[in-house]
PDB file of C-alpha atoms in Angstrom:
ATOM      1  CA  UNK I   1      42.259  27.471  37.267  1.00  0.00           C
ATOM      2  CA  UNK I   2      38.595  28.252  36.822  1.00  0.00           C
ATOM      3  CA  UNK I   3      36.578  27.912  40.006  1.00  0.00           C
ATOM      4  CA  UNK I   4      33.366  27.592  38.025  1.00  0.00           C
ATOM      5  CA  UNK I   5      32.563  26.937  34.386  1.00  0.00           C
ATOM      6  CA  UNK I   6      28.937  26.713  33.280  1.00  0.00           C
ATOM      7  CA  UNK I   7      28.054  25.786  29.704  1.00  0.00           C
ATOM      8  CA  UNK I   8      24.612  25.982  28.059  1.00  0.00           C
ATOM      9  CA  UNK I   9      22.769  25.361  31.325  1.00  0.00           C
ATOM     10  CA  UNK I  10      18.985  24.850  31.253  1.00  0.00           C
ATOM     11  CA  UNK I  11      16.574  24.197  34.100  1.00  0.00           C
ATOM     12  CA  UNK I  12      12.838  24.424  34.722  1.00  0.00           C
ATOM     13  CA  UNK I  13      10.509  23.405  37.544  1.00  0.00           C
ATOM     14  CA  UNK I  14       8.172  20.535  36.627  1.00  0.00           C
ATOM     15  CA  UNK I  15       8.637  21.101  32.927  1.00  0.00           C
ATOM     16  CA  UNK I  16       7.246  24.615  32.989  1.00  0.00           C
ATOM     17  CA  UNK I  17       8.899  27.679  31.462  1.00  0.00           C
ATOM     18  CA  UNK I  18      12.685  27.663  31.753  1.00  0.00           C
ATOM     19  CA  UNK I  19      14.020  29.319  34.904  1.00  0.00           C
ATOM     20  CA  UNK I  20      17.562  29.009  33.550  1.00  0.00           C
ATOM     21  CA  UNK I  21      17.850  29.175  29.780  1.00  0.00           C
ATOM     22  CA  UNK I  22      21.020  28.242  27.885  1.00  0.00           C
ATOM     23  CA  UNK I  23      23.219  30.054  30.416  1.00  0.00           C
ATOM     24  CA  UNK I  24      27.024  30.079  30.217  1.00  0.00           C
ATOM     25  CA  UNK I  25      29.280  31.656  32.823  1.00  0.00           C
ATOM     26  CA  UNK I  26      32.932  31.357  33.823  1.00  0.00           C
ATOM     27  CA  UNK I  27      34.449  32.453  37.165  1.00  0.00           C
ATOM     28  CA  UNK I  28      38.165  32.429  37.933  1.00  0.00           C
ATOM     29  CA  UNK I  29      39.565  31.013  41.152  1.00  0.00           C
ATOM     30  CA  UNK I  30      39.870  33.777  43.767  1.00  0.00           C
ATOM     31  CA  UNK I  31      37.345  36.029  42.033  1.00  0.00           C
ATOM     32  CA  UNK I  32      34.509  37.808  43.855  1.00  0.00           C
ATOM     33  CA  UNK I  33      31.409  37.867  41.650  1.00  0.00           C
ATOM     34  CA  UNK I  34      28.032  39.374  42.511  1.00  0.00           C
ATOM     35  CA  UNK I  35      24.922  38.129  40.716  1.00  0.00           C
ATOM     36  CA  UNK I  36      21.963  40.522  40.759  1.00  0.00           C
ATOM     37  CA  UNK I  37      18.476  40.541  39.306  1.00  0.00           C
ATOM     38  CA  UNK I  38      14.859  40.850  40.341  1.00  0.00           C
ATOM     39  CA  UNK I  39      12.779  37.988  41.784  1.00  0.00           C
ATOM     40  CA  UNK I  40      12.262  35.368  39.112  1.00  0.00           C
ATOM     41  CA  UNK I  41      15.489  36.188  37.292  1.00  0.00           C
ATOM     42  CA  UNK I  42      16.886  32.749  38.192  1.00  0.00           C
ATOM     43  CA  UNK I  43      19.813  33.792  40.372  1.00  0.00           C
ATOM     44  CA  UNK I  44      18.914  31.720  43.472  1.00  0.00           C
ATOM     45  CA  UNK I  45      18.051  28.720  41.305  1.00  0.00           C
ATOM     46  CA  UNK I  46      21.498  29.069  39.735  1.00  0.00           C
ATOM     47  CA  UNK I  47      23.161  28.931  43.160  1.00  0.00           C
ATOM     48  CA  UNK I  48      21.339  25.697  44.001  1.00  0.00           C
ATOM     49  CA  UNK I  49      22.347  24.162  40.674  1.00  0.00           C
ATOM     50  CA  UNK I  50      26.005  25.024  41.332  1.00  0.00           C
ATOM     51  CA  UNK I  51      25.945  23.334  44.741  1.00  0.00           C
ATOM     52  CA  UNK I  52      24.063  20.299  43.425  1.00  0.00           C
ATOM     53  CA  UNK I  53      20.813  20.833  45.314  1.00  0.00           C
ATOM     54  CA  UNK I  54      19.051  20.916  41.954  1.00  0.00           C
ATOM     55  CA  UNK I  55      19.954  18.916  38.855  1.00  0.00           C
ATOM     56  CA  UNK I  56      20.159  20.635  35.480  1.00  0.00           C
ATOM     57  CA  UNK I  57      18.044  19.416  32.581  1.00  0.00           C
ATOM     58  CA  UNK I  58      20.899  20.023  30.172  1.00  0.00           C
ATOM     59  CA  UNK I  59      24.274  21.713  30.024  1.00  0.00           C
ATOM     60  CA  UNK I  60      27.365  21.339  32.193  1.00  0.00           C
ATOM     61  CA  UNK I  61      28.668  22.711  35.483  1.00  0.00           C
ATOM     62  CA  UNK I  62      32.351  22.298  36.300  1.00  0.00           C
ATOM     63  CA  UNK I  63      33.609  23.211  39.778  1.00  0.00           C
ATOM     64  CA  UNK I  64      37.407  23.440  39.935  1.00  0.00           C
ATOM     65  CA  UNK I  65      37.610  21.471  36.681  1.00  0.00           C
ATOM     66  CA  UNK I  66      35.385  18.652  37.950  1.00  0.00           C
ATOM     67  CA  UNK I  67      32.148  17.993  36.106  1.00  0.00           C
ATOM     68  CA  UNK I  68      29.263  18.103  38.575  1.00  0.00           C
ATOM     69  CA  UNK I  69      27.223  14.898  38.527  1.00  0.00           C
ATOM     70  CA  UNK I  70      25.412  12.635  41.035  1.00  0.00           C
ATOM     71  CA  UNK I  71      28.560  10.543  41.534  1.00  0.00           C
ATOM     72  CA  UNK I  72      30.827  13.361  42.702  1.00  0.00           C
ATOM     73  CA  UNK I  73      28.402  15.913  44.162  1.00  0.00           C
ATOM     74  CA  UNK I  74      29.515  15.046  47.712  1.00  0.00           C
ATOM     75  CA  UNK I  75      33.161  15.607  46.790  1.00  0.00           C
ATOM     76  CA  UNK I  76      32.378  18.961  45.176  1.00  0.00           C
ATOM     77  CA  UNK I  77      30.365  20.058  48.205  1.00  0.00           C
ATOM     78  CA  UNK I  78      33.445  19.476  50.362  1.00  0.00           C
ATOM     79  CA  UNK I  79      35.085  22.308  48.434  1.00  0.00           C
ATOM     80  CA  UNK I  80      31.999  24.525  48.429  1.00  0.00           C
ATOM     81  CA  UNK I  81      29.817  26.227  51.004  1.00  0.00           C
ATOM     82  CA  UNK I  82      26.542  28.084  50.745  1.00  0.00           C
ATOM     83  CA  UNK I  83      24.813  30.466  53.154  1.00  0.00           C
ATOM     84  CA  UNK I  84      21.106  30.825  52.429  1.00  0.00           C
ATOM     85  CA  UNK I  85      18.795  33.805  52.892  1.00  0.00           C
ATOM     86  CA  UNK I  86      16.903  31.960  55.649  1.00  0.00           C
ATOM     87  CA  UNK I  87      19.443  30.639  58.173  1.00  0.00           C
ATOM     88  CA  UNK I  88      16.816  28.381  59.781  1.00  0.00           C
ATOM     89  CA  UNK I  89      17.287  26.111  56.763  1.00  0.00           C
ATOM     90  CA  UNK I  90      20.844  25.369  57.910  1.00  0.00           C
ATOM     91  CA  UNK I  91      20.505  24.878  61.662  1.00  0.00           C
ATOM     92  CA  UNK I  92      20.988  21.351  62.978  1.00  0.00           C
ATOM     93  CA  UNK I  93      22.633  21.843  66.387  1.00  0.00           C
ATOM     94  CA  UNK I  94      20.983  22.420  69.767  1.00  0.00           C
ATOM     95  CA  UNK I  95      23.389  25.266  70.558  1.00  0.00           C
ATOM     96  CA  UNK I  96      25.368  27.785  68.518  1.00  0.00           C
ATOM     97  CA  UNK I  97      28.550  25.882  69.379  1.00  0.00           C
ATOM     98  CA  UNK I  98      27.076  22.575  68.210  1.00  0.00           C
ATOM     99  CA  UNK I  99      25.831  24.118  65.003  1.00  0.00           C
ATOM    100  CA  UNK I 100      29.168  25.644  64.009  1.00  0.00           C
ATOM    101  CA  UNK I 101      30.883  22.352  64.887  1.00  0.00           C
ATOM    102  CA  UNK I 102      28.432  20.132  62.976  1.00  0.00           C
ATOM    103  CA  UNK I 103      30.227  20.175  59.621  1.00  0.00           C
ATOM    104  CA  UNK I 104      33.611  19.776  61.288  1.00  0.00           C
ATOM    105  CA  UNK I 105      32.381  16.714  63.183  1.00  0.00           C
ATOM    106  CA  UNK I 106      31.140  15.184  59.941  1.00  0.00           C
ATOM    107  CA  UNK I 107      34.629  15.596  58.525  1.00  0.00           C
ATOM    108  CA  UNK I 108      36.072  13.951  61.655  1.00  0.00           C
ATOM    109  CA  UNK I 109      38.223  16.935  62.574  1.00  0.00           C
ATOM    110  CA  UNK I 110      40.201  16.357  65.785  1.00  0.00           C
ATOM    111  CA  UNK I 111      38.508  17.830  68.854  1.00  0.00           C
ATOM    112  CA  UNK I 112      41.227  20.378  69.712  1.00  0.00           C
ATOM    113  CA  UNK I 113      41.344  21.713  66.150  1.00  0.00           C
ATOM    114  CA  UNK I 114      37.551  21.728  65.946  1.00  0.00           C
ATOM    115  CA  UNK I 115      37.253  23.638  69.230  1.00  0.00           C
ATOM    116  CA  UNK I 116      39.767  26.215  67.994  1.00  0.00           C
ATOM    117  CA  UNK I 117      37.977  26.657  64.664  1.00  0.00           C
ATOM    118  CA  UNK I 118      34.588  27.064  66.352  1.00  0.00           C
ATOM    119  CA  UNK I 119      35.935  29.734  68.702  1.00  0.00           C
ATOM    120  CA  UNK I 120      37.853  31.482  65.924  1.00  0.00           C
ATOM    121  CA  UNK I 121      34.928  31.863  63.558  1.00  0.00           C
ATOM    122  CA  UNK I 122      32.363  32.519  66.291  1.00  0.00           C
ATOM    123  CA  UNK I 123      34.603  35.422  67.335  1.00  0.00           C
ATOM    124  CA  UNK I 124      35.027  36.677  63.789  1.00  0.00           C
ATOM    125  CA  UNK I 125      31.278  36.860  63.215  1.00  0.00           C
ATOM    126  CA  UNK I 126      30.649  38.408  66.642  1.00  0.00           C
ATOM    127  CA  UNK I 127      28.922  35.396  68.214  1.00  0.00           C
ATOM    128  CA  UNK I 128      31.520  34.119  70.703  1.00  0.00           C
ATOM    129  CA  UNK I 129      29.318  35.122  73.657  1.00  0.00           C
ATOM    130  CA  UNK I 130      26.435  32.994  72.363  1.00  0.00           C
ATOM    131  CA  UNK I 131      28.086  29.580  72.044  1.00  0.00           C
ATOM    132  CA  UNK I 132      25.779  27.943  74.593  1.00  0.00           C
ATOM    133  CA  UNK I 133      22.655  29.664  73.258  1.00  0.00           C
ATOM    134  CA  UNK I 134      19.885  27.822  71.427  1.00  0.00           C
ATOM    135  CA  UNK I 135      19.724  29.021  67.791  1.00  0.00           C
ATOM    136  CA  UNK I 136      15.940  29.388  68.001  1.00  0.00           C
ATOM    137  CA  UNK I 137      16.332  32.226  70.525  1.00  0.00           C
ATOM    138  CA  UNK I 138      18.574  34.300  68.258  1.00  0.00           C
ATOM    139  CA  UNK I 139      17.534  37.209  66.083  1.00  0.00           C
ATOM    140  CA  UNK I 140      17.516  36.781  62.308  1.00  0.00           C
ATOM    141  CA  UNK I 141      20.808  38.631  61.949  1.00  0.00           C
ATOM    142  CA  UNK I 142      22.470  36.577  64.677  1.00  0.00           C
ATOM    143  CA  UNK I 143      21.298  33.356  63.052  1.00  0.00           C
ATOM    144  CA  UNK I 144      22.848  34.458  59.783  1.00  0.00           C
ATOM    145  CA  UNK I 145      26.171  35.115  61.504  1.00  0.00           C
ATOM    146  CA  UNK I 146      26.137  31.607  62.978  1.00  0.00           C
ATOM    147  CA  UNK I 147      25.321  30.060  59.593  1.00  0.00           C
ATOM    148  CA  UNK I 148      28.232  31.931  58.013  1.00  0.00           C
ATOM    149  CA  UNK I 149      30.605  30.876  60.816  1.00  0.00           C
ATOM    150  CA  UNK I 150      29.651  27.229  60.282  1.00  0.00           C
ATOM    151  CA  UNK I 151      30.446  27.436  56.572  1.00  0.00           C
ATOM    152  CA  UNK I 152      33.686  29.422  56.918  1.00  0.00           C
ATOM    153  CA  UNK I 153      34.976  27.037  59.604  1.00  0.00           C
ATOM    154  CA  UNK I 154      35.012  24.323  56.920  1.00  0.00           C
ATOM    155  CA  UNK I 155      37.444  26.456  54.882  1.00  0.00           C
ATOM    156  CA  UNK I 156      35.701  26.056  51.512  1.00  0.00           C
ATOM    157  CA  UNK I 157      37.391  27.043  48.265  1.00  0.00           C
ATOM    158  CA  UNK I 158      34.086  28.373  46.888  1.00  0.00           C
ATOM    159  CA  UNK I 159      31.615  30.352  49.004  1.00  0.00           C
ATOM    160  CA  UNK I 160      28.109  31.137  47.765  1.00  0.00           C
ATOM    161  CA  UNK I 161      26.145  33.813  49.607  1.00  0.00           C
ATOM    162  CA  UNK I 162      22.479  33.511  48.628  1.00  0.00           C
ATOM    163  CA  UNK I 163      21.025  36.785  49.964  1.00  0.00           C
ATOM    164  CA  UNK I 164      23.052  35.990  53.079  1.00  0.00           C
ATOM    165  CA  UNK I 165      23.218  39.580  54.363  1.00  0.00           C
ATOM    166  CA  UNK I 166      19.586  40.496  53.717  1.00  0.00           C
ATOM    167  CA  UNK I 167      18.604  40.097  57.395  1.00  0.00           C
ATOM    168  CA  UNK I 168      21.482  42.183  58.761  1.00  0.00           C
ATOM    169  CA  UNK I 169      21.464  45.872  59.653  1.00  0.00           C
ATOM    170  CA  UNK I 170      23.879  48.115  57.692  1.00  0.00           C
ATOM    171  CA  UNK I 171      26.648  47.805  60.291  1.00  0.00           C
ATOM    172  CA  UNK I 172      26.277  44.033  60.542  1.00  0.00           C
ATOM    173  CA  UNK I 173      26.223  43.709  56.773  1.00  0.00           C
ATOM    174  CA  UNK I 174      29.418  45.731  56.435  1.00  0.00           C
ATOM    175  CA  UNK I 175      31.164  43.656  59.123  1.00  0.00           C
ATOM    176  CA  UNK I 176      30.202  40.357  57.492  1.00  0.00           C
ATOM    177  CA  UNK I 177      31.217  41.494  54.010  1.00  0.00           C
ATOM    178  CA  UNK I 178      34.535  42.783  55.389  1.00  0.00           C
ATOM    179  CA  UNK I 179      35.091  39.355  56.970  1.00  0.00           C
ATOM    180  CA  UNK I 180      34.251  37.545  53.735  1.00  0.00           C
ATOM    181  CA  UNK I 181      36.663  39.759  51.796  1.00  0.00           C
ATOM    182  CA  UNK I 182      39.371  39.239  54.434  1.00  0.00           C
ATOM    183  CA  UNK I 183      38.998  35.450  54.248  1.00  0.00           C
ATOM    184  CA  UNK I 184      38.955  35.684  50.460  1.00  0.00           C
ATOM    185  CA  UNK I 185      42.257  37.564  50.382  1.00  0.00           C
ATOM    186  CA  UNK I 186      43.926  35.352  52.983  1.00  0.00           C
ATOM    187  CA  UNK I 187      42.851  31.994  51.567  1.00  0.00           C
ATOM    188  CA  UNK I 188      42.257  32.655  47.868  1.00  0.00           C
ATOM    189  CA  UNK I 189      38.536  32.057  48.418  1.00  0.00           C
ATOM    190  CA  UNK I 190      36.205  32.338  45.432  1.00  0.00           C
ATOM    191  CA  UNK I 191      33.007  34.189  46.323  1.00  0.00           C
ATOM    192  CA  UNK I 192      29.678  34.234  44.500  1.00  0.00           C
ATOM    193  CA  UNK I 193      27.239  36.667  46.078  1.00  0.00           C
ATOM    194  CA  UNK I 194      23.589  36.384  45.061  1.00  0.00           C
ATOM    195  CA  UNK I 195      22.035  39.680  46.118  1.00  0.00           C
ATOM    196  CA  UNK I 196      19.302  42.251  45.571  1.00  0.00           C
ATOM    197  CA  UNK I 197      21.536  44.917  47.101  1.00  0.00           C
ATOM    198  CA  UNK I 198      23.288  46.827  44.338  1.00  0.00           C
ATOM    199  CA  UNK I 199      25.502  48.612  46.884  1.00  0.00           C
ATOM    200  CA  UNK I 200      26.726  45.197  48.007  1.00  0.00           C
ATOM    201  CA  UNK I 201      27.115  44.054  44.407  1.00  0.00           C
ATOM    202  CA  UNK I 202      29.294  47.068  43.617  1.00  0.00           C
ATOM    203  CA  UNK I 203      32.115  45.946  45.946  1.00  0.00           C
ATOM    204  CA  UNK I 204      32.657  42.771  43.900  1.00  0.00           C
ATOM    205  CA  UNK I 205      35.347  42.220  41.279  1.00  0.00           C
ATOM    206  CA  UNK I 206      32.641  41.521  38.728  1.00  0.00           C
ATOM    207  CA  UNK I 207      28.878  41.928  38.453  1.00  0.00           C
ATOM    208  CA  UNK I 208      26.557  39.593  36.556  1.00  0.00           C
ATOM    209  CA  UNK I 209      23.017  40.834  35.919  1.00  0.00           C
ATOM    210  CA  UNK I 210      20.415  38.147  35.285  1.00  0.00           C
ATOM    211  CA  UNK I 211      17.023  38.510  33.633  1.00  0.00           C
ATOM    212  CA  UNK I 212      14.563  35.684  32.942  1.00  0.00           C
ATOM    213  CA  UNK I 213      17.188  32.969  33.366  1.00  0.00           C
ATOM    214  CA  UNK I 214      19.780  34.567  31.125  1.00  0.00           C
ATOM    215  CA  UNK I 215      22.731  36.916  31.563  1.00  0.00           C
ATOM    216  CA  UNK I 216      21.871  40.458  30.575  1.00  0.00           C
ATOM    217  CA  UNK I 217      25.145  42.112  31.624  1.00  0.00           C
ATOM    218  CA  UNK I 218      28.510  40.755  32.751  1.00  0.00           C
ATOM    219  CA  UNK I 219      31.592  42.817  33.578  1.00  0.00           C
ATOM    220  CA  UNK I 220      33.421  45.058  36.014  1.00  0.00           C
ATOM    221  CA  UNK I 221      31.051  47.012  38.303  1.00  0.00           C
ATOM    222  CA  UNK I 222      31.623  50.380  36.626  1.00  0.00           C
ATOM    223  CA  UNK I 223      31.222  48.814  33.197  1.00  0.00           C
ATOM    224  CA  UNK I 224      27.955  47.114  34.120  1.00  0.00           C
ATOM    225  CA  UNK I 225      26.336  50.069  35.882  1.00  0.00           C
ATOM    226  CA  UNK I 226      27.379  52.507  33.147  1.00  0.00           C
ATOM    227  CA  UNK I 227      25.048  50.651  30.776  1.00  0.00           C
ATOM    228  CA  UNK I 228      22.133  52.881  31.728  1.00  0.00           C
ATOM    229  CA  UNK I 229      19.724  51.696  29.045  1.00  0.00           C
ATOM    230  CA  UNK I 230      19.826  48.045  30.184  1.00  0.00           C
ATOM    231  CA  UNK I 231      19.855  48.985  33.881  1.00  0.00           C
ATOM    232  CA  UNK I 232      16.719  51.112  33.395  1.00  0.00           C
ATOM    233  CA  UNK I 233      14.996  48.462  31.280  1.00  0.00           C
ATOM    234  CA  UNK I 234      15.531  45.930  34.073  1.00  0.00           C
ATOM    235  CA  UNK I 235      14.322  48.515  36.615  1.00  0.00           C
ATOM    236  CA  UNK I 236      17.565  48.424  38.574  1.00  0.00           C
ATOM    237  CA  UNK I 237      19.233  51.431  40.148  1.00  0.00           C
ATOM    238  CA  UNK I 238      22.853  52.522  40.028  1.00  0.00           C
ATOM    239  CA  UNK I 239      24.883  52.255  43.262  1.00  0.00           C
ATOM    240  CA  UNK I 240      25.296  55.436  45.287  1.00  0.00           C
ATOM    241  CA  UNK I 241      29.100  55.254  45.061  1.00  0.00           C
ATOM    242  CA  UNK I 242      28.925  54.937  41.275  1.00  0.00           C
ATOM    243  CA  UNK I 243      26.683  58.020  41.116  1.00  0.00           C
ATOM    244  CA  UNK I 244      29.028  59.888  43.458  1.00  0.00           C
ATOM    245  CA  UNK I 245      32.074  59.082  41.342  1.00  0.00           C
ATOM    246  CA  UNK I 246      30.178  60.157  38.247  1.00  0.00           C
ATOM    247  CA  UNK I 247      29.402  63.544  39.840  1.00  0.00           C
ATOM    248  CA  UNK I 248      33.038  64.079  40.807  1.00  0.00           C
ATOM    249  CA  UNK I 249      34.096  63.323  37.228  1.00  0.00           C
ATOM    250  CA  UNK I 250      32.075  66.342  36.063  1.00  0.00           C
ATOM    251  CA  UNK I 251      34.516  68.487  38.016  1.00  0.00           C
ATOM    252  CA  UNK I 252      37.630  66.773  36.696  1.00  0.00           C
ATOM    253  CA  UNK I 253      38.089  64.418  39.654  1.00  0.00           C
ATOM    254  CA  UNK I 254      38.461  60.899  38.316  1.00  0.00           C
ATOM    255  CA  UNK I 255      37.853  58.087  40.781  1.00  0.00           C
ATOM    256  CA  UNK I 256      38.328  54.588  39.400  1.00  0.00           C
ATOM    257  CA  UNK I 257      38.899  51.687  41.797  1.00  0.00           C
ATOM    258  CA  UNK I 258      37.001  53.078  44.797  1.00  0.00           C
ATOM    259  CA  UNK I 259      34.089  50.891  45.957  1.00  0.00           C
ATOM    260  CA  UNK I 260      32.994  52.624  49.176  1.00  0.00           C
ATOM    261  CA  UNK I 261      32.531  56.060  50.717  1.00  0.00           C
ATOM    262  CA  UNK I 262      35.590  55.459  52.921  1.00  0.00           C
ATOM    263  CA  UNK I 263      37.733  54.710  49.867  1.00  0.00           C
ATOM    264  CA  UNK I 264      36.465  57.839  48.092  1.00  0.00           C
ATOM    265  CA  UNK I 265      37.238  59.987  51.136  1.00  0.00           C
ATOM    266  CA  UNK I 266      40.715  58.451  51.480  1.00  0.00           C
ATOM    267  CA  UNK I 267      41.520  59.102  47.812  1.00  0.00           C
ATOM    268  CA  UNK I 268      40.292  62.705  48.029  1.00  0.00           C
ATOM    269  CA  UNK I 269      42.340  63.352  51.181  1.00  0.00           C
ATOM    270  CA  UNK I 270      45.479  61.913  49.574  1.00  0.00           C
ATOM    271  CA  UNK I 271      44.979  64.081  46.479  1.00  0.00           C
ATOM    272  CA  UNK I 272      45.042  67.371  48.428  1.00  0.00           C
TER     273      UNK I 272
END
C-alpha cells in the first residue's frame, strides 16, 4: 500500500505565485523519505498540505488510499502525526506529563494504558525526569523531545518531521533520529522528514529535493547526491559520508549501503 500519493498538487498563498506547482509524489508504506530544499522551496508548505492544515487549490492527496478532503481530514489525522520546527506551537498541557497525555485523552485511552504510554515515550526521548515540569521552563531541545513523545505515543502510521531536530545538539539529534528509526522498524512507520540538514537527509531510504515548489531530484541518497550539477545549481552541499565514501572508492574500497561514520568504520573493520 502507498502511504502517500500526491497528484498534480498546486497551492499558493492569497493567489500569489505558486508555492507548490503541479507536484506529484508517491511514498510507500514503511518508507523513510527526506525532503530537502532551501527556504521558499515549498517543503514545509507541502507538509502542512499533507496533514490538512492547508487546503490545496488543485490536485489530489491520498493518505493510505484515502482521498484527503474536509470530510475525512480528522480521520486521516488519526493515522498521521507531525512535529513542527517550533515545539511551542504544539504545547497545550500545563506539565510535560499533561502535554504528552493530551492526544491520548482525546482518544479516550484508558488511564492505565495512557499512563504507561506517557512513561514509555517520555523515557525514550529522555524526558522521564521532567514529567511534572512546566513546558515553558524547558530548553528548545527539551521542548522538541516532549513534542515528539506526544506524537509517538499516539502510534501514528505516518510521521512528519518538519525541521523537528533543528533545535537539538548533535548528540540529541542522533538520539532522536535513532528513536524514530527504531519505531519505524518496529511498527512499520512511514516517515517524512522535512529538513535543511543534508547529513540527516542522507540516512533516509530516499531523498526528494525541492526547488520553487517542484521536485528537482528524487531517488536513493547516493543517486541524488551524485547529481553534482543539480546539487551545485541549487547551492546544496553533498553529505560528509557521501564524500568520504567517494574518496575511499578512489582507492578501490567500495562502500554502498553505509549511511554513517559508525557504519563505515564497521564495514572497514570487517573487511580486514
